[in-house]
JSON list of C-alpha atoms in Angstrom, two decimals:
[
{"chain": "A", "resi": 4, "resn": "MET", "atom": "CA", "xyz": [90.98, 23.39, 131.25]},
{"chain": "A", "resi": 5, "resn": "GLU", "atom": "CA", "xyz": [89.11, 21.80, 128.12]},
{"chain": "A", "resi": 6, "resn": "ASN", "atom": "CA", "xyz": [90.99, 22.23, 124.59]},
{"chain": "A", "resi": 7, "resn": "LEU", "atom": "CA", "xyz": [88.16, 23.47, 122.74]},
{"chain": "A", "resi": 8, "resn": "LYS", "atom": "CA", "xyz": [88.40, 23.56, 118.74]},
{"chain": "A", "resi": 9, "resn": "PRO", "atom": "CA", "xyz": [88.38, 27.13, 117.68]},
{"chain": "A", "resi": 10, "resn": "THR", "atom": "CA", "xyz": [85.19, 28.09, 115.88]},
{"chain": "A", "resi": 11, "resn": "TRP", "atom": "CA", "xyz": [84.54, 30.14, 112.72]},
{"chain": "A", "resi": 12, "resn": "GLU", "atom": "CA", "xyz": [82.87, 33.04, 114.52]},
{"chain": "A", "resi": 13, "resn": "GLY", "atom": "CA", "xyz": [85.15, 33.04, 117.18]},
{"chain": "A", "resi": 14, "resn": "SER", "atom": "CA", "xyz": [88.06, 32.97, 114.77]},
{"chain": "A", "resi": 15, "resn": "GLN", "atom": "CA", "xyz": [86.39, 35.79, 113.30]},
{"chain": "A", "resi": 16, "resn": "GLU", "atom": "CA", "xyz": [85.79, 37.49, 116.14]},
{"chain": "A", "resi": 17, "resn": "ARG", "atom": "CA", "xyz": [89.26, 37.32, 117.52]},
{"chain": "A", "resi": 18, "resn": "TYR", "atom": "CA", "xyz": [90.83, 38.51, 114.28]},
{"chain": "A", "resi": 19, "resn": "THR", "atom": "CA", "xyz": [88.62, 41.28, 114.02]},
{"chain": "A", "resi": 20, "resn": "MET", "atom": "CA", "xyz": [89.19, 42.18, 118.07]},
{"chain": "A", "resi": 21, "resn": "LEU", "atom": "CA", "xyz": [92.87, 42.41, 117.29]},
{"chain": "A", "resi": 22, "resn": "LEU", "atom": "CA", "xyz": [92.84, 44.13, 113.62]},
{"chain": "A", "resi": 23, "resn": "GLU", "atom": "CA", "xyz": [90.55, 47.02, 115.22]},
{"chain": "A", "resi": 24, "resn": "GLY", "atom": "CA", "xyz": [92.82, 47.20, 118.19]},
{"chain": "A", "resi": 25, "resn": "LEU", "atom": "CA", "xyz": [95.91, 47.59, 115.47]},
{"chain": "A", "resi": 26, "resn": "GLU", "atom": "CA", "xyz": [93.86, 50.08, 113.59]},
{"chain": "A", "resi": 27, "resn": "ASP", "atom": "CA", "xyz": [93.29, 52.17, 116.37]},
{"chain": "A", "resi": 28, "resn": "LEU", "atom": "CA", "xyz": [97.03, 51.89, 117.57]},
{"chain": "A", "resi": 29, "resn": "ILE", "atom": "CA", "xyz": [98.24, 53.15, 114.08]},
{"chain": "A", "resi": 30, "resn": "GLN", "atom": "CA", "xyz": [95.40, 55.98, 113.91]},
{"chain": "A", "resi": 31, "resn": "ASN", "atom": "CA", "xyz": [96.64, 57.25, 117.49]},
{"chain": "A", "resi": 32, "resn": "THR", "atom": "CA", "xyz": [100.34, 57.22, 116.99]},
{"chain": "A", "resi": 33, "resn": "THR", "atom": "CA", "xyz": [100.22, 58.69, 113.51]},
{"chain": "A", "resi": 34, "resn": "LYS", "atom": "CA", "xyz": [97.97, 61.57, 115.15]},
{"chain": "A", "resi": 35, "resn": "LEU", "atom": "CA", "xyz": [100.76, 61.79, 117.71]},
{"chain": "A", "resi": 36, "resn": "GLY", "atom": "CA", "xyz": [103.11, 61.73, 115.12]},
{"chain": "A", "resi": 37, "resn": "GLU", "atom": "CA", "xyz": [101.48, 64.95, 113.54]},
{"chain": "A", "resi": 38, "resn": "SER", "atom": "CA", "xyz": [100.52, 66.85, 116.58]},
{"chain": "A", "resi": 39, "resn": "TYR", "atom": "CA", "xyz": [104.43, 66.27, 117.85]},
{"chain": "A", "resi": 40, "resn": "GLU", "atom": "CA", "xyz": [105.78, 67.90, 114.15]},
{"chain": "A", "resi": 41, "resn": "ALA", "atom": "CA", "xyz": [103.54, 70.78, 114.44]},
{"chain": "A", "resi": 42, "resn": "THR", "atom": "CA", "xyz": [104.17, 71.63, 117.94]},
{"chain": "A", "resi": 43, "resn": "ASN", "atom": "CA", "xyz": [107.78, 71.31, 117.35]},
{"chain": "A", "resi": 44, "resn": "MET", "atom": "CA", "xyz": [107.39, 73.24, 114.01]},
{"chain": "A", "resi": 45, "resn": "LYS", "atom": "CA", "xyz": [105.61, 76.17, 115.86]},
{"chain": "A", "resi": 46, "resn": "PHE", "atom": "CA", "xyz": [108.70, 76.30, 117.81]},
{"chain": "A", "resi": 47, "resn": "ALA", "atom": "CA", "xyz": [111.30, 75.85, 115.43]},
{"chain": "A", "resi": 48, "resn": "GLN", "atom": "CA", "xyz": [109.62, 78.70, 113.82]},
{"chain": "A", "resi": 49, "resn": "LEU", "atom": "CA", "xyz": [109.52, 80.99, 116.86]},
{"chain": "A", "resi": 50, "resn": "ILE", "atom": "CA", "xyz": [113.39, 80.48, 117.64]},
{"chain": "A", "resi": 51, "resn": "TYR", "atom": "CA", "xyz": [114.61, 81.06, 114.05]},
{"chain": "A", "resi": 52, "resn": "GLU", "atom": "CA", "xyz": [112.37, 83.96, 112.89]},
{"chain": "A", "resi": 53, "resn": "ASN", "atom": "CA", "xyz": [112.63, 85.70, 116.33]},
{"chain": "A", "resi": 54, "resn": "GLY", "atom": "CA", "xyz": [116.51, 85.32, 116.49]},
{"chain": "A", "resi": 55, "resn": "LEU", "atom": "CA", "xyz": [116.33, 83.22, 119.58]},
{"chain": "A", "resi": 56, "resn": "THR", "atom": "CA", "xyz": [119.12, 80.74, 118.10]},
{"chain": "A", "resi": 57, "resn": "ASP", "atom": "CA", "xyz": [122.10, 82.36, 118.94]},
{"chain": "A", "resi": 58, "resn": "ILE", "atom": "CA", "xyz": [120.66, 81.89, 123.08]},
{"chain": "A", "resi": 59, "resn": "MET", "atom": "CA", "xyz": [119.85, 78.37, 122.25]},
{"chain": "A", "resi": 60, "resn": "ASP", "atom": "CA", "xyz": [123.63, 77.76, 120.58]},
{"chain": "A", "resi": 61, "resn": "LYS", "atom": "CA", "xyz": [125.26, 79.72, 123.82]},
{"chain": "A", "resi": 62, "resn": "ALA", "atom": "CA", "xyz": [122.82, 77.35, 126.42]},
{"chain": "A", "resi": 63, "resn": "LYS", "atom": "CA", "xyz": [124.62, 74.55, 123.73]},
{"chain": "A", "resi": 64, "resn": "LEU", "atom": "CA", "xyz": [121.04, 73.53, 123.36]},
{"chain": "A", "resi": 65, "resn": "LEU", "atom": "CA", "xyz": [120.14, 74.02, 119.82]},
{"chain": "A", "resi": 66, "resn": "LYS", "atom": "CA", "xyz": [121.89, 71.08, 117.87]},
{"chain": "A", "resi": 67, "resn": "GLU", "atom": "CA", "xyz": [120.65, 69.04, 121.23]},
{"chain": "A", "resi": 68, "resn": "TYR", "atom": "CA", "xyz": [117.17, 69.96, 120.64]},
{"chain": "A", "resi": 69, "resn": "GLU", "atom": "CA", "xyz": [117.77, 69.17, 116.54]},
{"chain": "A", "resi": 70, "resn": "GLY", "atom": "CA", "xyz": [118.92, 66.26, 117.07]},
{"chain": "A", "resi": 71, "resn": "GLY", "atom": "CA", "xyz": [116.23, 65.29, 119.62]},
{"chain": "A", "resi": 72, "resn": "PHE", "atom": "CA", "xyz": [113.49, 66.26, 117.31]},
{"chain": "A", "resi": 73, "resn": "GLN", "atom": "CA", "xyz": [115.10, 64.19, 114.60]},
{"chain": "A", "resi": 74, "resn": "PHE", "atom": "CA", "xyz": [115.51, 60.85, 117.13]},
{"chain": "A", "resi": 75, "resn": "MET", "atom": "CA", "xyz": [111.69, 61.27, 118.21]},
{"chain": "A", "resi": 76, "resn": "TYR", "atom": "CA", "xyz": [110.12, 62.19, 114.63]},
{"chain": "A", "resi": 77, "resn": "TYR", "atom": "CA", "xyz": [111.92, 58.98, 112.43]},
{"chain": "A", "resi": 78, "resn": "SER", "atom": "CA", "xyz": [111.27, 56.98, 115.89]},
{"chain": "A", "resi": 79, "resn": "LEU", "atom": "CA", "xyz": [106.81, 57.56, 115.68]},
{"chain": "A", "resi": 80, "resn": "LYS", "atom": "CA", "xyz": [107.45, 57.45, 112.02]},
{"chain": "A", "resi": 81, "resn": "GLY", "atom": "CA", "xyz": [109.18, 54.03, 112.19]},
{"chain": "A", "resi": 82, "resn": "GLN", "atom": "CA", "xyz": [106.74, 52.79, 114.83]},
{"chain": "A", "resi": 83, "resn": "ILE", "atom": "CA", "xyz": [103.62, 53.92, 112.48]},
{"chain": "A", "resi": 84, "resn": "HIS", "atom": "CA", "xyz": [105.59, 51.61, 109.83]},
{"chain": "A", "resi": 85, "resn": "ARG", "atom": "CA", "xyz": [105.90, 48.77, 111.90]},
{"chain": "A", "resi": 86, "resn": "HIS", "atom": "CA", "xyz": [102.48, 49.00, 113.33]},
{"chain": "A", "resi": 87, "resn": "LYS", "atom": "CA", "xyz": [101.11, 48.62, 109.70]},
{"chain": "A", "resi": 88, "resn": "ARG", "atom": "CA", "xyz": [103.00, 46.12, 109.28]},
{"chain": "A", "resi": 89, "resn": "PHE", "atom": "CA", "xyz": [101.78, 44.16, 111.85]},
{"chain": "A", "resi": 90, "resn": "ARG", "atom": "CA", "xyz": [98.26, 44.93, 110.70]},
{"chain": "A", "resi": 91, "resn": "ASP", "atom": "CA", "xyz": [99.25, 43.60, 107.16]},
{"chain": "A", "resi": 92, "resn": "GLU", "atom": "CA", "xyz": [100.57, 40.33, 108.72]},
{"chain": "A", "resi": 93, "resn": "VAL", "atom": "CA", "xyz": [97.71, 39.87, 110.91]},
{"chain": "A", "resi": 94, "resn": "LYS", "atom": "CA", "xyz": [95.66, 40.07, 107.92]},
{"chain": "A", "resi": 95, "resn": "LEU", "atom": "CA", "xyz": [97.75, 37.50, 106.16]},
{"chain": "A", "resi": 96, "resn": "MET", "atom": "CA", "xyz": [96.88, 35.01, 108.94]},
{"chain": "A", "resi": 97, "resn": "PHE", "atom": "CA", "xyz": [93.19, 35.88, 109.14]},
{"chain": "A", "resi": 98, "resn": "ILE", "atom": "CA", "xyz": [93.34, 34.70, 105.61]},
{"chain": "A", "resi": 99, "resn": "LYS", "atom": "CA", "xyz": [95.18, 31.56, 105.87]},
{"chain": "A", "resi": 100, "resn": "ASP", "atom": "CA", "xyz": [93.71, 30.38, 109.57]},
{"chain": "A", "resi": 101, "resn": "PRO", "atom": "CA", "xyz": [92.67, 26.74, 108.66]},
{"chain": "A", "resi": 102, "resn": "VAL", "atom": "CA", "xyz": [89.27, 27.74, 110.88]},
{"chain": "A", "resi": 103, "resn": "ASN", "atom": "CA", "xyz": [88.71, 30.61, 108.42]},
{"chain": "A", "resi": 104, "resn": "CYS", "atom": "CA", "xyz": [88.82, 28.55, 105.12]},
{"chain": "A", "resi": 105, "resn": "PRO", "atom": "CA", "xyz": [85.78, 26.93, 103.99]},
{"chain": "A", "resi": 106, "resn": "TYR", "atom": "CA", "xyz": [85.80, 23.07, 103.32]},
{"chain": "A", "resi": 107, "resn": "ASN", "atom": "CA", "xyz": [84.64, 23.02, 99.78]}
]
C-alpha cells in the first residue's frame, strides 16, 4: 500500500464526516434520553397517582425500579456529555491538524 500524503480536501472530508457522525450520535442519544425520561415519568405518575406503590413495594420492586431509572437516566446524560466532549476534541484536532493549516 502506498503511503500517500493526505490532501486538504481529503482531510476536510474525513473530519466533516466524523463530526457529522458525532452530531448525529449526540442528537439521537439526546432523543433517547428524553424518550426514556418521558416514558418513565408517565409510569411513575400512573403508580403514584393511583396508589399502586403499595403493590410495587410488596413485590419489593419500587426501590429497584427507582434505582434502575436513576442509573439509566444519569448514564444516558453522561453518554451525551461524553459525546459532546468527543465532538469538541475532534473540532480542536481539525483546527490543529497541519494538513488544514494554510502555509502563509
